[in-house]
PDB file of C-alpha atoms in Angstrom:
ATOM      1  CA  MET T  17      13.594 -30.488  -3.077  1.00 46.00           C
ATOM      2  CA  ALA T  18      14.541 -28.816   0.233  1.00 55.00           C
ATOM      3  CA  ALA T  19      16.275 -30.877   2.877  1.00 62.00           C
ATOM      4  CA  ASP T  20      14.452 -31.691   6.097  1.00 70.00           C
ATOM      5  CA  PRO T  21      15.141 -29.187   8.877  1.00 84.00           C
ATOM      6  CA  VAL T  22      17.921 -30.163  11.258  1.00 90.00           C
ATOM      7  CA  ARG T  23      16.519 -31.055  14.670  1.00 94.00           C
ATOM      8  CA  TYR T  24      17.724 -28.945  17.575  1.00 95.00           C
ATOM      9  CA  SER T  25      20.515 -30.307  19.690  1.00 95.00           C
ATOM     10  CA  PRO T  26      22.758 -28.362  22.064  1.00 96.00           C
ATOM     11  CA  GLU T  27      25.821 -29.823  20.324  1.00 97.00           C
ATOM     12  CA  VAL T  28      24.779 -28.609  16.854  1.00 97.00           C
ATOM     13  CA  ALA T  29      23.816 -25.199  18.240  1.00 97.00           C
ATOM     14  CA  GLN T  30      27.179 -24.897  20.019  1.00 97.00           C
ATOM     15  CA  ALA T  31      29.100 -25.919  16.886  1.00 97.00           C
ATOM     16  CA  LEU T  32      27.215 -23.319  14.845  1.00 97.00           C
ATOM     17  CA  LEU T  33      27.866 -20.599  17.438  1.00 97.00           C
ATOM     18  CA  GLU T  34      31.591 -21.451  17.433  1.00 97.00           C
ATOM     19  CA  LEU T  35      31.731 -21.034  13.646  1.00 97.00           C
ATOM     20  CA  ILE T  36      30.039 -17.641  13.938  1.00 96.00           C
ATOM     21  CA  ALA T  37      32.276 -16.504  16.811  1.00 96.00           C
ATOM     22  CA  GLY T  38      35.273 -17.578  14.731  1.00 94.00           C
ATOM     23  CA  GLY T  39      34.364 -15.113  11.988  1.00 93.00           C
ATOM     24  CA  MET T  40      31.984 -17.027   9.744  1.00 94.00           C
ATOM     25  CA  SER T  41      28.717 -15.428   8.660  1.00 93.00           C
ATOM     26  CA  LEU T  42      25.486 -17.108   9.694  1.00 96.00           C
ATOM     27  CA  ARG T  43      24.772 -17.959   6.065  1.00 96.00           C
ATOM     28  CA  LYS T  44      28.157 -19.665   5.591  1.00 96.00           C
ATOM     29  CA  ALA T  45      27.993 -21.424   8.944  1.00 97.00           C
ATOM     30  CA  CYS T  46      24.540 -22.784   8.140  1.00 96.00           C
ATOM     31  CA  ALA T  47      25.821 -24.046   4.768  1.00 96.00           C
ATOM     32  CA  GLN T  48      28.198 -26.464   6.540  1.00 96.00           C
ATOM     33  CA  ASP T  49      27.239 -30.137   6.710  1.00 95.00           C
ATOM     34  CA  GLY T  50      24.884 -31.010   9.538  1.00 95.00           C
ATOM     35  CA  MET T  51      23.934 -27.409  10.273  1.00 96.00           C
ATOM     36  CA  PRO T  52      20.423 -25.942  10.237  1.00 96.00           C
ATOM     37  CA  SER T  53      19.279 -23.498   7.583  1.00 96.00           C
ATOM     38  CA  PRO T  54      19.186 -19.826   8.634  1.00 96.00           C
ATOM     39  CA  PRO T  55      15.368 -19.904   9.038  1.00 95.00           C
ATOM     40  CA  ASN T  56      15.652 -23.151  11.023  1.00 96.00           C
ATOM     41  CA  PHE T  57      18.267 -21.576  13.317  1.00 96.00           C
ATOM     42  CA  ARG T  58      16.093 -18.463  13.689  1.00 96.00           C
ATOM     43  CA  ALA T  59      13.243 -20.705  14.884  1.00 95.00           C
ATOM     44  CA  TRP T  60      15.596 -22.336  17.409  1.00 96.00           C
ATOM     45  CA  ARG T  61      16.525 -18.892  18.753  1.00 96.00           C
ATOM     46  CA  LEU T  62      12.897 -17.815  19.056  1.00 95.00           C
ATOM     47  CA  GLU T  63      12.103 -20.967  21.038  1.00 95.00           C
ATOM     48  CA  ARG T  64      15.142 -20.736  23.360  1.00 96.00           C
ATOM     49  CA  GLU T  65      16.000 -17.444  25.039  1.00 95.00           C
ATOM     50  CA  GLU T  66      19.413 -18.706  26.165  1.00 96.00           C
ATOM     51  CA  LEU T  67      20.298 -19.506  22.549  1.00 97.00           C
ATOM     52  CA  GLN T  68      19.415 -15.948  21.535  1.00 96.00           C
ATOM     53  CA  THR T  69      21.783 -14.661  24.258  1.00 96.00           C
ATOM     54  CA  GLN T  70      24.550 -17.024  23.130  1.00 97.00           C
ATOM     55  CA  TYR T  71      24.034 -15.930  19.524  1.00 96.00           C
ATOM     56  CA  ALA T  72      24.418 -12.267  20.541  1.00 94.00           C
ATOM     57  CA  ARG T  73      27.708 -13.158  22.260  1.00 95.00           C
ATOM     58  CA  ALA T  74      28.889 -15.080  19.201  1.00 96.00           C
ATOM     59  CA  ARG T  75      28.135 -12.049  17.005  1.00 93.00           C
ATOM     60  CA  ALA T  76      30.140  -9.819  19.377  1.00 92.00           C
ATOM     61  CA  GLU T  77      33.020 -12.290  19.145  1.00 94.00           C
ATOM     62  CA  ARG T  78      32.726 -12.221  15.355  1.00 93.00           C
ATOM     63  CA  ALA T  79      32.955  -8.419  15.484  1.00 91.00           C
ATOM     64  CA  GLN T  80      36.144  -8.732  17.556  1.00 92.00           C
ATOM     65  CA  HIS T  81      37.460 -11.248  15.042  1.00 91.00           C
ATOM     66  CA  ARG T  82      36.789  -8.748  12.217  1.00 89.00           C
ATOM     67  CA  ALA T  83      38.498  -5.961  14.160  1.00 89.00           C
ATOM     68  CA  ASP T  84      41.555  -8.179  14.666  1.00 91.00           C
ATOM     69  CA  GLU T  85      41.666  -8.939  10.938  1.00 92.00           C
ATOM     70  CA  ILE T  86      41.881  -5.216  10.160  1.00 93.00           C
ATOM     71  CA  ILE T  87      45.381  -4.981  11.631  1.00 92.00           C
ATOM     72  CA  GLU T  88      46.519  -8.121   9.826  1.00 94.00           C
ATOM     73  CA  ILE T  89      45.232  -6.793   6.502  1.00 95.00           C
ATOM     74  CA  ALA T  90      46.720  -3.331   7.067  1.00 94.00           C
ATOM     75  CA  ASP T  91      50.150  -4.861   7.756  1.00 94.00           C
ATOM     76  CA  ASP T  92      50.088  -7.286   4.796  1.00 95.00           C
ATOM     77  CA  GLU T  93      52.210  -5.556   2.169  1.00 95.00           C
ATOM     78  CA  GLU T  94      51.506  -8.331  -0.353  1.00 96.00           C
ATOM     79  CA  ILE T  95      47.917  -7.088  -0.707  1.00 95.00           C
ATOM     80  CA  PRO T  96      47.606  -4.067  -3.012  1.00 95.00           C
ATOM     81  CA  VAL T  97      46.800  -0.845  -1.154  1.00 95.00           C
ATOM     82  CA  GLU T  98      43.355  -0.355  -2.739  1.00 95.00           C
ATOM     83  CA  SER T  99      42.383  -3.956  -1.952  1.00 95.00           C
ATOM     84  CA  ARG T 100      43.523  -3.497   1.634  1.00 95.00           C
ATOM     85  CA  LYS T 101      41.385  -0.368   1.937  1.00 96.00           C
ATOM     86  CA  VAL T 102      38.266  -2.130   0.609  1.00 96.00           C
ATOM     87  CA  ARG T 103      38.783  -5.153   2.864  1.00 95.00           C
ATOM     88  CA  ILE T 104      39.415  -2.979   5.919  1.00 94.00           C
ATOM     89  CA  ASP T 105      36.361  -0.809   5.235  1.00 95.00           C
ATOM     90  CA  ALA T 106      34.167  -3.902   4.842  1.00 93.00           C
ATOM     91  CA  ARG T 107      35.359  -5.307   8.163  1.00 92.00           C
ATOM     92  CA  LYS T 108      34.911  -1.979   9.948  1.00 91.00           C
ATOM     93  CA  TRP T 109      31.362  -1.738   8.625  1.00 90.00           C
ATOM     94  CA  GLU T 110      30.538  -5.309   9.627  1.00 89.00           C
ATOM     95  CA  ALA T 111      32.004  -4.897  13.122  1.00 88.00           C
ATOM     96  CA  SER T 112      29.995  -1.694  13.599  1.00 88.00           C
ATOM     97  CA  LYS T 113      26.764  -3.538  12.762  1.00 87.00           C
ATOM     98  CA  LEU T 114      27.519  -6.661  14.804  1.00 85.00           C
ATOM     99  CA  ASP T 115      28.598  -4.832  17.968  1.00 82.00           C
ATOM    100  CA  ARG T 116      27.378  -1.229  17.928  1.00 81.00           C
ATOM    101  CA  ALA T 117      28.391  -0.616  21.550  1.00 81.00           C
ATOM    102  CA  ASN T 118      32.080  -1.232  20.847  1.00 79.00           C
ATOM    103  CA  TYR T 119      32.497  -0.545  17.123  1.00 81.00           C
ATOM    104  CA  GLY T 120      29.509   1.603  16.122  1.00 78.00           C
ATOM    105  CA  ASP T 121      29.674   5.309  15.444  1.00 74.00           C
ATOM    106  CA  ARG T 122      29.234   7.440  18.525  1.00 72.00           C
ATOM    107  CA  GLN T 123      26.511  10.030  18.203  1.00 69.00           C
ATOM    108  CA  GLN T 124      26.297  13.072  20.395  1.00 70.00           C
ATOM    109  CA  VAL T 125      23.457  15.561  20.371  1.00 73.00           C
ATOM    110  CA  GLU T 126      24.198  19.163  21.303  1.00 76.00           C
ATOM    111  CA  HIS T 127      21.628  21.832  22.001  1.00 72.00           C
ATOM    112  CA  SER T 128      22.149  25.550  21.747  1.00 76.00           C
ATOM    113  CA  GLY T 129      19.656  28.192  22.706  1.00 76.00           C
ATOM    114  CA  GLY T 130      17.261  28.473  25.566  1.00 78.00           C
ATOM    115  CA  VAL T 131      14.768  26.121  27.067  1.00 76.00           C
ATOM    116  CA  ARG T 132      11.408  27.290  28.365  1.00 79.00           C
ATOM    117  CA  LEU T 133       9.689  25.332  31.092  1.00 74.00           C
ATOM    118  CA  ASP T 134       6.046  25.869  31.942  1.00 74.00           C
ATOM    119  CA  VAL T 135       4.701  24.306  35.108  1.00 73.00           C
ATOM    120  CA  VAL T 136       1.320  22.703  34.655  1.00 73.00           C
ATOM    121  CA  THR T 137      -0.346  21.673  37.910  1.00 70.00           C
ATOM    122  CA  GLY T 138      -3.883  20.890  36.854  1.00 70.00           C
ATOM    123  CA  VAL T 139      -5.191  23.452  39.345  1.00 68.00           C
ATOM    124  CA  PRO T 140      -6.837  26.398  37.599  1.00 67.00           C
ATOM    125  CA  GLU T 141      -5.434  29.863  38.180  1.00 67.00           C
ATOM    126  CA  PRO T 142      -7.718  31.940  40.426  1.00 69.00           C
ATOM    127  CA  SER T 143      -9.732  34.428  38.471  1.00 69.00           C
ATOM    128  CA  PRO T 144      -9.229  38.092  39.381  1.00 71.00           C
ATOM    129  CA  ASP T 145     -11.672  39.276  42.048  1.00 68.00           C
ATOM    130  CA  PRO T 146     -13.641  42.219  40.614  1.00 66.00           C
ATOM    131  CA  SER T 147     -14.411  43.535  44.144  1.00 67.00           C
ATOM    132  CA  ALA T 148     -10.691  43.854  44.989  1.00 61.00           C
ATOM    133  CA  ASP T 149     -10.383  47.088  43.046  1.00 56.00           C
TER     134      ASP T 149
END
């Protein structure tokens, strides 16, 4: 039997956002006592635009948290090299998805060759005057 949905309160929402900003996934944060389920939280966000904005900021903070962990993992010589690589790659991937502007891959499009521009005015070209010959 599913538990009743947690009723919205600013305090619960703030506590959940702090867990997310601190590095916890939404799924894990929602699994904590007194927290809403992910679908319940999604409904809260849809009903409150400011909560959606705060959630976006919390996700950006989580991306920063993941980026900070990369250095810690890289410097931890007690972790085997292959394990470090996997953990670092996972955090890089997650940060790139959470905050594309700061951690996503940059894409640049280059064009080579010419460009042809035709001007279309909507005014028909005058037809040649047969008497002008």
